[in-house]
Each structure stands twice: as C-alpha cells, then as structure tokens.
Amino acid sequence: MQNADIEIIDERYLGPVEDVDDLRAAMDGLIEAQTKACNYADNHSAYEIQEYMDNKVYPWYDRVSDSLTTIIDFADGKICSLNEQVQKSGITSMVFSLILAFSVIGLTILSNKQERKSIEELSRREHDLQDALYLAQQAGNAKKDFLSRMSHEIRTPMNVIVGMTTIAGANLDDKIRIKDCLSKIEFSSKHLLSLINDVLDMSKIEEGKISVNYEPFRLPQMFEAIIPAIYSQTSAKGTVFECKMTDVVSETVIGDSLRINQILLNLLSNAIKFTPAGGTICLTARQTPVKNRHTKLILIVEDTGIGMSEEFLHRLFTPFEQEDGTLSRKHSGTGLGMAITKNLTGLLGGSIHVKSKLGEGSTFTVELPLEVPEDAMEAKEYKLENLKILVVDDDVNTCTHASLLLKKMGIDADWVQHGSEAVQMVRKAHEAYCDYDVCLIDWKMPDMDGIEVTRRIREELGTDTLIIIISAYDWSDIKGEARKAGVNAFVAKPLFESSLYQALSSVISSDSDVKEESICSTPLLSGKRILLAEDNELNREIAVELLKETCAKIDCAENGKEAVERFTTSPSGYYNIILMDIQMPVMGGYEATRHIRSSNHADALNIPILAMTANAFREDEEEALASGMNGHIAKPIDVNLLYGTVSELIKKQHSLSSDKRRI
C-alpha cells in the first residue's frame, strides 16, 4: 500500500480520523521494521534472522491488517445503516469499496513480494557469509600450517648451528672435526638465510614495496654467477644438470638483473629440491628476435622429479601452499618460493607457465621482456681468421651451439662427442699435415674426461695444438692438474659469443695466463687504510677479520658520529675507503655520510663510502646512493663480493685523483 492509497482513504473515509492515523502509523512501522531486518541479516545466522522476523516484523503485518479491518468494518456498518444514502451515492460507495479492496490486495501482494525479496536477500547473504567463512578458514589454516612449518624450518638449521658450534668447541685439537663442523654451520646458515629472504620478499611483495630497476647488464655474467653453483648442488645430490643456450641475439640487455637472477634461482632450486638422485634437470635459455629494440628472454626449467597433481597446480602460486605435509617435511622450505617467482615475473611484465604430472616431473617456462641497447646490434669485427678448431663435448647441443658461435666469427669447426674419437681426429689431422689450431674440450665426459684427452694429445703431438677446457663447474680444484696436463685456458658454460672469442684470443696471443690470473686473483688491498663504522661488536669483529686477510689496515668507529670525527680530523689521503653501517646509535649511516660529504675535508667529495648493512632491499640501496654513498653490500657479508667491491671503489677513486692531478 502506497502513501497515495492512504490519502484516498483519508479523503473518502467517514469514520474516526484515528482509524486512518493508526493505518498510516502501522504502515510506517512496517517499512521501518523491514529495513532494520535487512541490516540485521548481515551479521546473524538464519535461525536468529527467523526469530527476529517473528518478533519484530510480523507483528507490524498484523497491526496493518487490524487497522484495515477496522476501517472496512466501519464502512460496512455505515453502508447498512444508511441504505437510502447508499442508493443515492452507489457509485461513490462502489468506488470506495473497490479502492479499499484493491488496497488490501495491493498491500497483501506488496507484503508477500517484500517478504520473498527479504528471504532471498537473507539467503544470498547467508551463502556469501558461508563462502567468506570457508575462505577465511582456508587462509587461516594455510597460515597456521606456514607458521608451524616455519617454526620447524628455522629451528632445524639453528639447532645445527648451535650444536655444531658446541661440538667444535669441544674438539679444538681435532682440525678435521672442526672443519666438518664449520662446513655444516656454513650450509645451515645459508639455508636459514634463504628462509628469511623468502619471508621478507613475500612481505615486501604483499605491501607493494618491491620496485623494478632497469639498467644494462650482460647475460654471460648473470649465468656465470649461477650455473657453477647449480652444477655443484646437483653433482652433490647425484642428479644430472644440463644447460643449453641458444638463439642469443644480444648479450647486453636492459632490465632488472637482480630480479631475473632471483626468478631463475628459485626455479632451479625448486627443481633440485624435488628431483631425486639419478634424475635430470635441464635449463634452456634463448632469446626471441629483436623487434623495435625489444626481445624476450625465455627460460625453461625441466626436471624428472616427483611432479605435481592437477589439483595442486591450481594452488601452486598461492602463498604458504605446499602439496602435502609429508613433502614439506622431507624437502623443507617455506612454501613461498613459487608465489615470489610468480609475483616477480608479473612485476617485470613477463609470464610464467607450468606443466606437470605427478611422478613424471615438471616444466616451468618464463618469458621476460627486455630492451636491447642501441649499440648492441652493431656488427662485430673479429680478428680470428684461418683457424682450424675441434669441439669435443658429449652433449650434441653444446657442440652445435659452439659451432654456430664459431661460424659467426668466420670459423668452420669440426665436432665430436667422445674423447677417444677426439684423439683419433687430432692424430689423423696431424698425419695429413693439417693440424688443428685449437681444441675446445669438455671437462666432464663419460668415456674420457677433458684432462685425460689433453694428456693423450700432448703425448702424441706435443704442445703445438692449443687446448681450452669447457666447463660449467668451478675449475679451481683441477687447475693445477689441468695446467700440468697441458691445458692452455678455460671457458665457462653456457658458451657465449663474447666469452668464446675472449678465450680464443687469449690463447692465440699467448697471454692467457696473465688474463686468467687477473680475473681470478684476490683484490690487492695490502696497505690500504679502511675506516669501519659498525656498532655491533660481533659484526665489527667479523668485518675486521675478513679485511685483515687482504693485509689492509682497519680503524673502527662504534657509531656514525665517531666515524665523522675520525674522518674529518684525518690528514688528506689517510683513508682509502669508509665502510658504513646504517642503523647505529648517536648517528646513523645516512646522516654520517651527509656530514662527511658536506665537511671541509679535502677528501670529503672523493672518499668512497660503502654501505655494509642488514638493510637488504632495493629501496635501501637507492636510499644509500641518495645519501651520498658509492655502493651497498647486504649482510651477511659475501667475502668475494666485499673484496671485489672495495677494490673496485678504491680503483675508481685512484683513477679520479690521477685525472685531477693531470688537469
């Protein structure tokens, strides 16, 4: 019943005014009660809602009905008592009766419709609440499982670290036992660090604080930093690792090398974790043709591991998820690796796809867009001509890839897959007076390894043929044996055009020893004076001990203010570099750096300042550079990275000083 209907009744009704007022009040009350019922339904169960309707809503229906009954009864009585008047005004009475009848019918229909709508709305909201409750319970269970798993995961390496430290302390006279303990402590520390990094990365991703840094980088350097470690891990586990590089259109690209490195490591680490001994892991990397100075880096990681069920594939990239508790306990991990990989891939504008079958292994494919620098596509000039080269590798893909790279340099190469066959090829070429100039020989082959092949060639032909060992492993352990056998140089897998050309150029020009030593040697920091600002006593002790290995001289400051005072009161040229912690009492690293840069000291603008801090995110690195620092190293300290970075910064500072003196 609408307000207009009540106004008509009010106009036509001849009975007491209070009857119409009661009807109007009853209708207003009914509308208000129905509105409150809809709001009440949001936070209550179906049983509570029904009880509310019985107590708060339906009584208003009764009151409306009673008010209408009163009006209709009065009208009927009036009609009976005024029969003559009814005859005179039959049309008016009929219309009034029809209005009343239609009003009752309309009210009934409206009430029923409103009630059905309310019930449907309540049912829908109840269904939504049930879905939300189920999802919340699922998320809660996943996070509960995650916290339980993390507690176990963190305590396990911590237990090893504490236990092995105790054992080492009790066996100080047993160097072999101490070395074993330290090895296990190092392994557990790295595992613990990877767990912490996963949690921190996921936290940054969920907060939207991960940024992308686009800058030029070289693919060979990225792969050279990853592949040897993967070979080492797979070898220790008894799995086979293969790495294939094809269709490289530009070795220098523009993108976020740090994030790409993280994606690749996550995929390979995941494959290693879930591939048992005797299995195979294969990394294939290639680029799409350049179009408008853009290409795509395609990374494919295949394994013959335990695989995943079809049902779990839908949850693979959900944080905190693992297929089942048994696997998580057996293989360890946070359950965040794939979620991080998915988010980082999306952040870089790429895509990731996975195919897997339970018990048959998995294949992950990542496509990442990259920009190509303008000068990267310029034609290269090679000075290697008329060389006869033999490639020896049991992997046919490596042989064909090396041959294609050599062809770009204008060299047609032969290749074989067995060491014994290589010795025969070299012998036949010598007997035909057309010796090979260079042999590229894989280190690890099934029938005869590269060092043994080298010995055989040297025994038969002497030193005329130059030999380069191809290896994805760290060859430092076999370097002495290889040199003794007659190896001239080494080149790392996967093969890139630039690294292969450099290796060939070095042996042809007979300066391979000098070049290799310059790459592998420890930075020479002997006699350099370093100012170390570090408030934590243990961290300070660690840094001092590491730096002492370089024969550098170290002065220490316990906070930023002390570091500023030591620097500003020192003579010009006294310090070669400052290593600055960030979070320190009295004065932090950023503020200390700004004070140093704005001071009147002769070296204020030139002294290299390197952040050495536990603040490890990209934003922290950017803030360090913005404060006036020259670089950033995250704790825990990577010794080789520390030596290399310090050496490089000092070298740059020395170069700038020399240029100024010449001017």
PDB file of N, CA and C in Angstrom, residues 23-72:
ATOM      1  N   LEU A  23      -3.668   3.383  10.701  1.00  0.00           N
ATOM      2  CA  LEU A  23      -3.220   2.670   9.498  1.00  0.00           C
ATOM      3  C   LEU A  23      -1.894   3.246   8.983  1.00  0.00           C
ATOM      4  N   ARG A  24      -1.833   4.605   8.965  1.00  0.00           N
ATOM      5  CA  ARG A  24      -0.593   5.247   8.492  1.00  0.00           C
ATOM      6  C   ARG A  24       0.601   4.892   9.395  1.00  0.00           C
ATOM      7  N   ALA A  25       0.381   4.926  10.713  1.00  0.00           N
ATOM      8  CA  ALA A  25       1.459   4.591  11.665  1.00  0.00           C
ATOM      9  C   ALA A  25       1.892   3.129  11.515  1.00  0.00           C
ATOM     10  N   ALA A  26       0.890   2.257  11.275  1.00  0.00           N
ATOM     11  CA  ALA A  26       1.207   0.831  11.103  1.00  0.00           C
ATOM     12  C   ALA A  26       2.054   0.599   9.850  1.00  0.00           C
ATOM     13  N   MET A  27       1.706   1.292   8.751  1.00  0.00           N
ATOM     14  CA  MET A  27       2.484   1.143   7.511  1.00  0.00           C
ATOM     15  C   MET A  27       3.909   1.668   7.687  1.00  0.00           C
ATOM     16  N   ASP A  28       4.050   2.834   8.346  1.00  0.00           N
ATOM     17  CA  ASP A  28       5.402   3.387   8.592  1.00  0.00           C
ATOM     18  C   ASP A  28       6.234   2.436   9.445  1.00  0.00           C
ATOM     19  N   GLY A  29       5.571   1.891  10.451  1.00  0.00           N
ATOM     20  CA  GLY A  29       6.290   0.942  11.310  1.00  0.00           C
ATOM     21  C   GLY A  29       6.729  -0.307  10.562  1.00  0.00           C
ATOM     22  N   LEU A  30       5.870  -0.789   9.643  1.00  0.00           N
ATOM     23  CA  LEU A  30       6.193  -1.989   8.862  1.00  0.00           C
ATOM     24  C   LEU A  30       7.403  -1.732   7.954  1.00  0.00           C
ATOM     25  N   ILE A  31       7.404  -0.571   7.300  1.00  0.00           N
ATOM     26  CA  ILE A  31       8.532  -0.235   6.402  1.00  0.00           C
ATOM     27  C   ILE A  31       9.838  -0.145   7.186  1.00  0.00           C
ATOM     28  N   GLU A  32       9.788   0.510   8.341  1.00  0.00           N
ATOM     29  CA  GLU A  32      10.997   0.650   9.163  1.00  0.00           C
ATOM     30  C   GLU A  32      11.491  -0.706   9.667  1.00  0.00           C
ATOM     31  N   ALA A  33      10.559  -1.559  10.083  1.00  0.00           N
ATOM     32  CA  ALA A  33      10.935  -2.887  10.598  1.00  0.00           C
ATOM     33  C   ALA A  33      11.585  -3.732   9.507  1.00  0.00           C
ATOM     34  N   GLN A  34      11.055  -3.660   8.268  1.00  0.00           N
ATOM     35  CA  GLN A  34      11.633  -4.425   7.164  1.00  0.00           C
ATOM     36  C   GLN A  34      13.046  -3.946   6.834  1.00  0.00           C
ATOM     37  N   THR A  35      13.267  -2.626   6.904  1.00  0.00           N
ATOM     38  CA  THR A  35      14.612  -2.071   6.640  1.00  0.00           C
ATOM     39  C   THR A  35      15.612  -2.558   7.684  1.00  0.00           C
ATOM     40  N   LYS A  36      15.202  -2.514   8.943  1.00  0.00           N
ATOM     41  CA  LYS A  36      16.094  -2.984  10.017  1.00  0.00           C
ATOM     42  C   LYS A  36      16.378  -4.475   9.878  1.00  0.00           C
ATOM     43  N   ALA A  37      15.388  -5.227   9.406  1.00  0.00           N
ATOM     44  CA  ALA A  37      15.577  -6.674   9.246  1.00  0.00           C
ATOM     45  C   ALA A  37      16.657  -6.971   8.215  1.00  0.00           C
ATOM     46  N   CYS A  38      16.697  -6.192   7.127  1.00  0.00           N
ATOM     47  CA  CYS A  38      17.736  -6.403   6.099  1.00  0.00           C
ATOM     48  C   CYS A  38      19.127  -6.143   6.670  1.00  0.00           C
ATOM     49  N   ASN A  39      19.264  -5.093   7.474  1.00  0.00           N
ATOM     50  CA  ASN A  39      20.566  -4.792   8.089  1.00  0.00           C
ATOM     51  C   ASN A  39      20.946  -5.842   9.121  1.00  0.00           C
ATOM     52  N   TYR A  40      19.935  -6.318   9.852  1.00  0.00           N
ATOM     53  CA  TYR A  40      20.183  -7.328  10.886  1.00  0.00           C
ATOM     54  C   TYR A  40      20.721  -8.621  10.283  1.00  0.00           C
ATOM     55  N   ALA A  41      20.296  -8.905   9.053  1.00  0.00           N
ATOM     56  CA  ALA A  41      20.668 -10.180   8.417  1.00  0.00           C
ATOM     57  C   ALA A  41      22.148 -10.267   8.100  1.00  0.00           C
ATOM     58  N   ASP A  42      22.843  -9.125   8.005  1.00  0.00           N
ATOM     59  CA  ASP A  42      24.266  -9.148   7.613  1.00  0.00           C
ATOM     60  C   ASP A  42      25.133  -9.890   8.605  1.00  0.00           C
ATOM     61  N   ASN A  43      24.812  -9.840   9.883  1.00  0.00           N
ATOM     62  CA  ASN A  43      25.727 -10.368  10.898  1.00  0.00           C
ATOM     63  C   ASN A  43      25.088 -11.455  11.767  1.00  0.00           C
ATOM     64  N   HIS A  44      24.011 -12.114  11.287  1.00  0.00           N
ATOM     65  CA  HIS A  44      23.345 -13.108  12.125  1.00  0.00           C
ATOM     66  C   HIS A  44      23.013 -14.358  11.311  1.00  0.00           C
ATOM     67  N   SER A  45      22.815 -15.418  12.050  1.00  0.00           N
ATOM     68  CA  SER A  45      22.517 -16.711  11.422  1.00  0.00           C
ATOM     69  C   SER A  45      21.067 -16.759  10.956  1.00  0.00           C
ATOM     70  N   ALA A  46      20.764 -17.795  10.159  1.00  0.00           N
ATOM     71  CA  ALA A  46      19.402 -17.963   9.639  1.00  0.00           C
ATOM     72  C   ALA A  46      18.388 -18.132  10.777  1.00  0.00           C
ATOM     73  N   TYR A  47      18.791 -18.848  11.814  1.00  0.00           N
ATOM     74  CA  TYR A  47      17.883 -19.045  12.952  1.00  0.00           C
ATOM     75  C   TYR A  47      17.593 -17.730  13.653  1.00  0.00           C
ATOM     76  N   GLU A  48      18.644 -16.918  13.857  1.00  0.00           N
ATOM     77  CA  GLU A  48      18.465 -15.624  14.524  1.00  0.00           C
ATOM     78  C   GLU A  48      17.610 -14.680  13.673  1.00  0.00           C
ATOM     79  N   ILE A  49      17.791 -14.762  12.358  1.00  0.00           N
ATOM     80  CA  ILE A  49      17.018 -13.908  11.452  1.00  0.00           C
ATOM     81  C   ILE A  49      15.533 -14.275  11.516  1.00  0.00           C
ATOM     82  N   GLN A  50      15.235 -15.575  11.507  1.00  0.00           N
ATOM     83  CA  GLN A  50      13.832 -16.017  11.586  1.00  0.00           C
ATOM     84  C   GLN A  50      13.179 -15.561  12.887  1.00  0.00           C
ATOM     85  N   GLU A  51      13.934 -15.671  13.978  1.00  0.00           N
ATOM     86  CA  GLU A  51      13.413 -15.248  15.284  1.00  0.00           C
ATOM     87  C   GLU A  51      13.143 -13.736  15.288  1.00  0.00           C
ATOM     88  N   TYR A  52      14.039 -13.004  14.652  1.00  0.00           N
ATOM     89  CA  TYR A  52      13.886 -11.544  14.566  1.00  0.00           C
ATOM     90  C   TYR A  52      12.615 -11.198  13.774  1.00  0.00           C
ATOM     91  N   MET A  53      12.389 -11.904  12.644  1.00  0.00           N
ATOM     92  CA  MET A  53      11.196 -11.650  11.829  1.00  0.00           C
ATOM     93  C   MET A  53       9.930 -11.933  12.631  1.00  0.00           C
ATOM     94  N   ASP A  54       9.926 -13.008  13.394  1.00  0.00           N
ATOM     95  CA  ASP A  54       8.749 -13.370  14.189  1.00  0.00           C
ATOM     96  C   ASP A  54       8.426 -12.305  15.226  1.00  0.00           C
ATOM     97  N   ASN A  55       9.487 -11.755  15.856  1.00  0.00           N
ATOM     98  CA  ASN A  55       9.288 -10.834  16.979  1.00  0.00           C
ATOM     99  C   ASN A  55       9.162  -9.373  16.555  1.00  0.00           C
ATOM    100  N   LYS A  56       9.855  -8.990  15.471  1.00  0.00           N
ATOM    101  CA  LYS A  56       9.968  -7.573  15.140  1.00  0.00           C
ATOM    102  C   LYS A  56       9.207  -7.148  13.874  1.00  0.00           C
ATOM    103  N   VAL A  57       8.980  -8.058  12.950  1.00  0.00           N
ATOM    104  CA  VAL A  57       8.411  -7.673  11.663  1.00  0.00           C
ATOM    105  C   VAL A  57       6.942  -8.113  11.519  1.00  0.00           C
ATOM    106  N   TYR A  58       6.703  -9.423  11.721  1.00  0.00           N
ATOM    107  CA  TYR A  58       5.355  -9.933  11.504  1.00  0.00           C
ATOM    108  C   TYR A  58       4.289  -9.257  12.368  1.00  0.00           C
ATOM    109  N   PRO A  59       4.584  -8.812  13.603  1.00  0.00           N
ATOM    110  CA  PRO A  59       3.565  -8.068  14.378  1.00  0.00           C
ATOM    111  C   PRO A  59       3.074  -6.815  13.662  1.00  0.00           C
ATOM    112  N   TRP A  60       3.931  -6.194  12.892  1.00  0.00           N
ATOM    113  CA  TRP A  60       3.510  -4.986  12.154  1.00  0.00           C
ATOM    114  C   TRP A  60       2.546  -5.351  11.026  1.00  0.00           C
ATOM    115  N   TYR A  61       2.771  -6.559  10.394  1.00  0.00           N
ATOM    116  CA  TYR A  61       1.792  -7.011   9.413  1.00  0.00           C
ATOM    117  C   TYR A  61       0.403  -7.142  10.055  1.00  0.00           C
ATOM    118  N   ASP A  62       0.374  -7.706  11.255  1.00  0.00           N
ATOM    119  CA  ASP A  62      -0.897  -7.885  11.966  1.00  0.00           C
ATOM    120  C   ASP A  62      -1.547  -6.542  12.279  1.00  0.00           C
ATOM    121  N   ARG A  63      -0.721  -5.558  12.666  1.00  0.00           N
ATOM    122  CA  ARG A  63      -1.274  -4.243  13.020  1.00  0.00           C
ATOM    123  C   ARG A  63      -1.875  -3.551  11.793  1.00  0.00           C
ATOM    124  N   VAL A  64      -1.207  -3.679  10.651  1.00  0.00           N
ATOM    125  CA  VAL A  64      -1.738  -3.102   9.418  1.00  0.00           C
ATOM    126  C   VAL A  64      -3.074  -3.771   9.061  1.00  0.00           C
ATOM    127  N   SER A  65      -3.065  -5.101   9.190  1.00  0.00           N
ATOM    128  CA  SER A  65      -4.292  -5.848   8.881  1.00  0.00           C
ATOM    129  C   SER A  65      -5.438  -5.442   9.802  1.00  0.00           C
ATOM    130  N   ASP A  66      -5.144  -5.259  11.096  1.00  0.00           N
ATOM    131  CA  ASP A  66      -6.173  -4.856  12.068  1.00  0.00           C
ATOM    132  C   ASP A  66      -6.713  -3.467  11.741  1.00  0.00           C
ATOM    133  N   SER A  67      -5.787  -2.555  11.345  1.00  0.00           N
ATOM    134  CA  SER A  67      -6.225  -1.188  11.015  1.00  0.00           C
ATOM    135  C   SER A  67      -7.153  -1.192   9.813  1.00  0.00           C
ATOM    136  N   LEU A  68      -6.808  -1.981   8.806  1.00  0.00           N
ATOM    137  CA  LEU A  68      -7.654  -2.076   7.619  1.00  0.00           C
ATOM    138  C   LEU A  68      -9.009  -2.707   7.954  1.00  0.00           C
ATOM    139  N   THR A  69      -8.981  -3.722   8.822  1.00  0.00           N
ATOM    140  CA  THR A  69     -10.224  -4.381   9.219  1.00  0.00           C
ATOM    141  C   THR A  69     -11.162  -3.398   9.922  1.00  0.00           C
ATOM    142  N   THR A  70     -10.585  -2.580  10.776  1.00  0.00           N
ATOM    143  CA  THR A  70     -11.384  -1.561  11.479  1.00  0.00           C
ATOM    144  C   THR A  70     -12.057  -0.613  10.498  1.00  0.00           C
ATOM    145  N   ILE A  71     -11.289  -0.156   9.520  1.00  0.00           N
ATOM    146  CA  ILE A  71     -11.830   0.782   8.529  1.00  0.00           C
ATOM    147  C   ILE A  71     -12.916   0.114   7.687  1.00  0.00           C
ATOM    148  N   ILE A  72     -12.648  -1.140   7.257  1.00  0.00           N
ATOM    149  CA  ILE A  72     -13.621  -1.851   6.416  1.00  0.00           C
ATOM    150  C   ILE A  72     -14.914  -2.146   7.204  1.00  0.00           C
TER     151      ILE A  72
END
